[in-house]
PDB file of C-alpha atoms in Angstrom:
ATOM      1  CA  VAL A 292      -3.338  -6.568 -17.781  1.00 73.00           C
ATOM      2  CA  ALA A 293      -3.988  -9.374 -15.319  1.00 73.00           C
ATOM      3  CA  LEU A 294      -1.150 -10.121 -12.935  1.00 78.00           C
ATOM      4  CA  PRO A 295      -0.539 -13.309 -10.943  1.00 80.00           C
ATOM      5  CA  ILE A 296       0.269 -11.203  -7.839  1.00 83.00           C
ATOM      6  CA  VAL A 297      -1.128  -8.137  -6.115  1.00 85.00           C
ATOM      7  CA  PRO A 298       1.279  -5.285  -7.020  1.00 88.00           C
ATOM      8  CA  LYS A 299       3.257  -3.712  -4.177  1.00 89.00           C
ATOM      9  CA  ARG A 300       1.603  -0.294  -4.543  1.00 89.00           C
ATOM     10  CA  MET A 301      -1.875  -1.838  -4.484  1.00 89.00           C
ATOM     11  CA  MET A 302      -1.018  -3.834  -1.362  1.00 90.00           C
ATOM     12  CA  GLU A 303       0.350  -0.744   0.379  1.00 93.00           C
ATOM     13  CA  GLU A 304      -2.792   1.223  -0.501  1.00 93.00           C
ATOM     14  CA  ALA A 305      -5.089  -1.612   0.573  1.00 93.00           C
ATOM     15  CA  MET A 306      -3.212  -2.179   3.824  1.00 93.00           C
ATOM     16  CA  GLY A 307      -3.327   1.538   4.631  1.00 96.00           C
ATOM     17  CA  SER A 308      -7.076   1.462   4.001  1.00 96.00           C
ATOM     18  CA  LEU A 309      -7.398  -1.597   6.245  1.00 95.00           C
ATOM     19  CA  ARG A 310      -5.467   0.094   9.090  1.00 96.00           C
ATOM     20  CA  TYR A 311      -7.751   3.132   8.815  1.00 97.00           C
ATOM     21  CA  TYR A 312     -10.830   0.899   8.788  1.00 97.00           C
ATOM     22  CA  LYS A 313      -9.651  -0.917  11.920  1.00 96.00           C
ATOM     23  CA  PHE A 314      -8.994   2.423  13.645  1.00 97.00           C
ATOM     24  CA  LYS A 315     -12.163   4.308  12.579  1.00 97.00           C
ATOM     25  CA  ASP A 316     -14.506   1.457  11.583  1.00 96.00           C
ATOM     26  CA  ARG A 317     -15.195   3.135   8.248  1.00 96.00           C
ATOM     27  CA  CYS A 318     -13.685   3.621   4.799  1.00 97.00           C
ATOM     28  CA  LEU A 319     -10.806   6.074   4.396  1.00 97.00           C
ATOM     29  CA  TYR A 320     -11.978   7.128   0.913  1.00 97.00           C
ATOM     30  CA  CYS A 321     -15.548   7.738   2.072  1.00 97.00           C
ATOM     31  CA  ASP A 322     -14.115  10.073   4.722  1.00 97.00           C
ATOM     32  CA  ILE A 323     -11.870  11.795   2.157  1.00 97.00           C
ATOM     33  CA  ILE A 324     -14.841  12.381  -0.161  1.00 97.00           C
ATOM     34  CA  GLN A 325     -16.876  13.945   2.656  1.00 97.00           C
ATOM     35  CA  GLN A 326     -13.975  16.182   3.655  1.00 97.00           C
ATOM     36  CA  GLU A 327     -13.184  17.281   0.080  1.00 97.00           C
ATOM     37  CA  VAL A 328     -16.844  18.081  -0.701  1.00 97.00           C
ATOM     38  CA  ARG A 329     -17.177  20.005   2.558  1.00 97.00           C
ATOM     39  CA  ASP A 330     -13.886  21.917   2.150  1.00 96.00           C
ATOM     40  CA  ARG A 331     -14.172  22.401  -1.663  1.00 96.00           C
ATOM     41  CA  SER A 332     -10.671  23.908  -2.053  1.00 96.00           C
ATOM     42  CA  ARG A 333      -9.352  20.924  -4.051  1.00 97.00           C
ATOM     43  CA  LEU A 334     -12.703  20.015  -5.644  1.00 97.00           C
ATOM     44  CA  ILE A 335     -12.771  20.321  -9.434  1.00 96.00           C
ATOM     45  CA  ALA A 336     -16.114  18.785 -10.363  1.00 95.00           C
ATOM     46  CA  GLU A 337     -18.876  16.693  -8.858  1.00 95.00           C
ATOM     47  CA  ASN A 338     -22.078  15.016  -9.914  1.00 96.00           C
ATOM     48  CA  GLU A 339     -24.543  12.746  -8.162  1.00 96.00           C
ATOM     49  CA  ALA A 340     -22.230   9.726  -8.439  1.00 97.00           C
ATOM     50  CA  PHE A 341     -18.619  11.016  -8.620  1.00 97.00           C
ATOM     51  CA  VAL A 342     -16.234  13.560  -7.171  1.00 97.00           C
ATOM     52  CA  ALA A 343     -13.045  14.840  -8.852  1.00 97.00           C
ATOM     53  CA  CYS A 344     -10.371  16.525  -6.727  1.00 97.00           C
ATOM     54  CA  CYS A 345      -6.736  17.461  -7.006  1.00 97.00           C
ATOM     55  CA  ALA A 346      -4.847  14.997  -4.838  1.00 95.00           C
ATOM     56  CA  TYR A 347      -4.138  16.332  -1.326  1.00 94.00           C
ATOM     57  CA  ALA A 348      -0.500  15.250  -1.444  1.00 91.00           C
ATOM     58  CA  GLY A 349      -0.154  14.685  -5.169  1.00 92.00           C
ATOM     59  CA  ARG A 350       3.144  13.438  -6.461  1.00 93.00           C
ATOM     60  CA  PHE A 351       2.711  15.326  -9.705  1.00 94.00           C
ATOM     61  CA  PRO A 352       1.308  18.735 -10.690  1.00 96.00           C
ATOM     62  CA  PHE A 353      -2.422  18.677 -11.486  1.00 97.00           C
ATOM     63  CA  GLU A 354      -2.806  15.070 -10.299  1.00 97.00           C
ATOM     64  CA  VAL A 355      -6.552  14.386 -10.099  1.00 98.00           C
ATOM     65  CA  VAL A 356      -8.451  11.642  -8.304  1.00 98.00           C
ATOM     66  CA  VAL A 357     -11.954  10.661  -9.445  1.00 98.00           C
ATOM     67  CA  THR A 358     -13.854   8.690  -6.811  1.00 98.00           C
ATOM     68  CA  PRO A 359     -17.381   7.278  -6.680  1.00 98.00           C
ATOM     69  CA  ARG A 360     -19.525   8.748  -3.918  1.00 97.00           C
ATOM     70  CA  VAL A 361     -21.019   5.344  -3.079  1.00 96.00           C
ATOM     71  CA  HIS A 362     -18.669   2.914  -1.381  1.00 97.00           C
ATOM     72  CA  ASN A 363     -17.583   0.223  -3.826  1.00 95.00           C
ATOM     73  CA  ALA A 364     -14.289  -1.664  -3.808  1.00 95.00           C
ATOM     74  CA  GLN A 365     -14.176  -2.858  -7.408  1.00 94.00           C
ATOM     75  CA  PHE A 366     -14.499  -0.826 -10.595  1.00 95.00           C
ATOM     76  CA  GLU A 367     -16.054  -3.762 -12.416  1.00 92.00           C
ATOM     77  CA  LEU A 368     -19.042  -3.598 -10.031  1.00 93.00           C
ATOM     78  CA  ILE A 369     -20.004  -0.104 -11.202  1.00 94.00           C
ATOM     79  CA  ARG A 370     -23.757   0.244 -11.595  1.00 92.00           C
ATOM     80  CA  PRO A 371     -25.189   0.753 -15.095  1.00 93.00           C
ATOM     81  CA  ASN A 372     -26.589   4.202 -14.233  1.00 92.00           C
ATOM     82  CA  GLU A 373     -23.121   5.290 -13.026  1.00 96.00           C
ATOM     83  CA  ILE A 374     -21.390   4.606 -16.342  1.00 96.00           C
ATOM     84  CA  ALA A 375     -22.825   7.717 -18.049  1.00 96.00           C
ATOM     85  CA  LEU A 376     -22.101   9.791 -14.928  1.00 97.00           C
ATOM     86  CA  LEU A 377     -18.484   8.595 -14.904  1.00 98.00           C
ATOM     87  CA  ALA A 378     -18.174   9.443 -18.604  1.00 96.00           C
ATOM     88  CA  GLU A 379     -19.587  12.912 -17.879  1.00 95.00           C
ATOM     89  CA  MET A 380     -17.120  13.415 -15.034  1.00 96.00           C
ATOM     90  CA  LEU A 381     -14.130  12.249 -17.061  1.00 96.00           C
ATOM     91  CA  LYS A 382     -15.155  14.482 -19.970  1.00 95.00           C
ATOM     92  CA  SER A 383     -15.335  17.517 -17.651  1.00 94.00           C
ATOM     93  CA  VAL A 384     -11.975  16.837 -16.035  1.00 96.00           C
ATOM     94  CA  LEU A 385     -10.167  15.922 -19.241  1.00 95.00           C
ATOM     95  CA  THR A 386     -11.595  18.927 -21.093  1.00 94.00           C
ATOM     96  CA  ALA A 387     -10.389  21.182 -18.267  1.00 94.00           C
ATOM     97  CA  MET A 388      -6.923  19.606 -18.387  1.00 95.00           C
ATOM     98  CA  GLU A 389      -6.756  19.891 -22.179  1.00 94.00           C
ATOM     99  CA  ARG A 390      -7.702  23.586 -22.083  1.00 93.00           C
ATOM    100  CA  CYS A 391      -5.745  24.592 -19.001  1.00 92.00           C
ATOM    101  CA  LEU A 392      -2.587  22.596 -19.648  1.00 94.00           C
ATOM    102  CA  GLU A 393      -2.582  22.727 -23.471  1.00 89.00           C
ATOM    103  CA  HIS A 394      -2.990  19.050 -24.371  1.00 92.00           C
ATOM    104  CA  PRO A 395      -0.521  17.239 -22.096  1.00 94.00           C
ATOM    105  CA  PRO A 396       0.080  13.509 -22.346  1.00 95.00           C
ATOM    106  CA  MET A 397      -1.696  11.768 -19.467  1.00 96.00           C
ATOM    107  CA  SER A 398      -1.694   8.547 -17.524  1.00 95.00           C
ATOM    108  CA  PHE A 399      -4.882   6.955 -16.189  1.00 94.00           C
ATOM    109  CA  ILE A 400      -4.528   4.590 -13.263  1.00 93.00           C
ATOM    110  CA  PHE A 401      -7.553   2.553 -12.223  1.00 93.00           C
ATOM    111  CA  HIS A 402      -7.279   1.486  -8.584  1.00 94.00           C
ATOM    112  CA  SER A 403      -9.625  -1.433  -8.029  1.00 93.00           C
ATOM    113  CA  ALA A 404      -9.558  -3.990  -5.237  1.00 91.00           C
ATOM    114  CA  PRO A 405      -8.026  -7.346  -6.075  1.00 84.00           C
ATOM    115  CA  THR A 406     -10.485 -10.069  -6.911  1.00 78.00           C
ATOM    116  CA  PRO A 407     -11.192 -12.837  -4.369  1.00 71.00           C
ATOM    117  CA  GLN A 408      -8.878 -15.060  -6.405  1.00 70.00           C
ATOM    118  CA  ALA A 409      -5.928 -13.042  -5.027  1.00 70.00           C
ATOM    119  CA  HIS A 410      -5.998 -15.401  -1.997  1.00 65.00           C
ATOM    120  CA  ARG A 411      -4.451 -12.880   0.335  1.00 75.00           C
ATOM    121  CA  GLU A 412      -5.648 -13.304   3.909  1.00 83.00           C
ATOM    122  CA  GLU A 413      -5.215  -9.572   4.547  1.00 82.00           C
ATOM    123  CA  LEU A 414      -7.645  -8.837   1.708  1.00 85.00           C
ATOM    124  CA  ALA A 415     -10.384 -11.243   2.791  1.00 85.00           C
ATOM    125  CA  ASN A 416     -12.814  -8.375   3.554  1.00 89.00           C
ATOM    126  CA  VAL A 417     -11.445  -5.859   1.045  1.00 91.00           C
ATOM    127  CA  SER A 418     -14.936  -4.791  -0.027  1.00 92.00           C
ATOM    128  CA  LYS A 419     -15.490  -3.303   3.454  1.00 94.00           C
ATOM    129  CA  PHE A 420     -12.397  -1.095   3.606  1.00 95.00           C
ATOM    130  CA  TYR A 421     -11.280  -0.331   0.043  1.00 96.00           C
ATOM    131  CA  HIS A 422     -12.828   2.150  -2.402  1.00 97.00           C
ATOM    132  CA  TRP A 423     -12.004   2.093  -6.125  1.00 97.00           C
ATOM    133  CA  HIS A 424     -10.842   5.307  -7.775  1.00 97.00           C
ATOM    134  CA  ILE A 425      -9.094   6.673 -10.849  1.00 98.00           C
ATOM    135  CA  GLU A 426      -5.927   8.766 -10.856  1.00 97.00           C
ATOM    136  CA  ILE A 427      -5.350  11.068 -13.804  1.00 97.00           C
ATOM    137  CA  ILE A 428      -1.782  12.295 -14.055  1.00 96.00           C
ATOM    138  CA  PRO A 429      -0.784  14.792 -16.741  1.00 96.00           C
ATOM    139  CA  LYS A 430       2.841  14.424 -17.732  1.00 95.00           C
ATOM    140  CA  LEU A 431       4.183  17.907 -16.952  1.00 93.00           C
ATOM    141  CA  THR A 432       7.404  17.175 -15.056  1.00 89.00           C
ATOM    142  CA  LYS A 433      10.128  14.573 -15.214  1.00 87.00           C
ATOM    143  CA  THR A 434      10.793  12.073 -12.466  1.00 87.00           C
ATOM    144  CA  ALA A 435      14.503  12.497 -11.794  1.00 87.00           C
ATOM    145  CA  GLY A 436      17.258  11.372  -9.452  1.00 88.00           C
ATOM    146  CA  PHE A 437      15.793  12.861  -6.277  1.00 87.00           C
ATOM    147  CA  GLU A 438      12.422  11.161  -6.823  1.00 88.00           C
ATOM    148  CA  TRP A 439      13.910   7.827  -7.903  1.00 88.00           C
ATOM    149  CA  GLY A 440      16.465   7.840  -5.093  1.00 90.00           C
ATOM    150  CA  SER A 441      14.271   9.008  -2.241  1.00 90.00           C
ATOM    151  CA  GLY A 442      10.747   7.949  -3.173  1.00 84.00           C
ATOM    152  CA  PHE A 443       9.681  11.551  -2.471  1.00 89.00           C
ATOM    153  CA  TYR A 444       8.249  13.685  -5.244  1.00 90.00           C
ATOM    154  CA  ILE A 445       8.658  17.382  -5.910  1.00 89.00           C
ATOM    155  CA  ASN A 446       5.338  18.927  -6.915  1.00 91.00           C
ATOM    156  CA  PRO A 447       5.738  22.618  -7.840  1.00 90.00           C
ATOM    157  CA  ILE A 448       2.048  23.565  -7.418  1.00 95.00           C
ATOM    158  CA  LEU A 449      -0.267  23.365  -4.434  1.00 94.00           C
ATOM    159  CA  PRO A 450      -3.315  21.155  -5.068  1.00 95.00           C
ATOM    160  CA  GLU A 451      -5.629  24.029  -4.108  1.00 96.00           C
ATOM    161  CA  GLU A 452      -4.068  26.231  -6.828  1.00 96.00           C
ATOM    162  CA  ALA A 453      -4.209  23.433  -9.405  1.00 96.00           C
ATOM    163  CA  ALA A 454      -7.893  22.869  -8.597  1.00 96.00           C
ATOM    164  CA  LYS A 455      -8.602  26.583  -8.975  1.00 94.00           C
ATOM    165  CA  TYR A 456      -7.048  26.605 -12.474  1.00 92.00           C
ATOM    166  CA  LEU A 457      -8.890  23.456 -13.528  1.00 95.00           C
ATOM    167  CA  ARG A 458     -12.241  24.784 -12.247  1.00 93.00           C
ATOM    168  CA  GLU A 459     -11.777  27.859 -14.450  1.00 89.00           C
ATOM    169  CA  PHE A 460     -11.643  25.593 -17.515  1.00 85.00           C
ATOM    170  CA  CYS A 461     -14.091  22.946 -16.368  1.00 78.00           C
ATOM    171  CA  GLY A 462     -17.396  24.674 -17.011  1.00 69.00           C
ATOM    172  CA  CYS A 463     -18.858  22.738 -14.083  1.00 65.00           C
ATOM    173  CA  GLY A 464     -20.205  25.745 -12.236  1.00 58.00           C
ATOM    174  CA  LEU A 465     -17.998  25.463  -9.147  1.00 63.00           C
ATOM    175  CA  PRO A 466     -16.573  28.751  -7.861  1.00 58.00           C
ATOM    176  CA  THR A 467     -12.922  29.350  -8.699  1.00 55.00           C
ATOM    177  CA  GLY A 468     -12.042  31.437  -5.657  1.00 51.00           C
ATOM    178  CA  PRO A 469     -11.994  30.594  -1.945  1.00 46.00           C
ATOM    179  CA  ARG A 470     -15.286  30.300  -0.055  1.00 42.00           C
TER     180      ARG A 470
END
């Protein structure tokens, strides 16, 4: 779906990335990838081009973020050799979710920087500070009054525990216990 505006959530995410870039002079997502790979407690799977982790402060149980290792702001600029690696990563993660969670319905959210046609001054250099990624959210809980009213989400499982369960079903060779 093409929209004539940049959605509010995308703008908030992009502006947060811009603030981080101005503060640290580097990409927030690149830093997150380095930290997640080093820590490994939320890591589910990785290959030479992608990393899949349970979201640090996920809104929903078993929320997974798949991120390219190489900085790139727009999904549509993915390199040809990365397409098969992304497919491999998605297959691993989705197979783990299917086995572990017994075939839940899921939402896929592609977060890609707005195109230059967005004509937003704040996004003029978006390719420097934004990093595309995919959220995979299994539908396991209901968003109810508290979440709708407050904007805060109740997630009944720690991301480290969710990652441990998914690694058990992933077949990706990552250890399931703590390091």
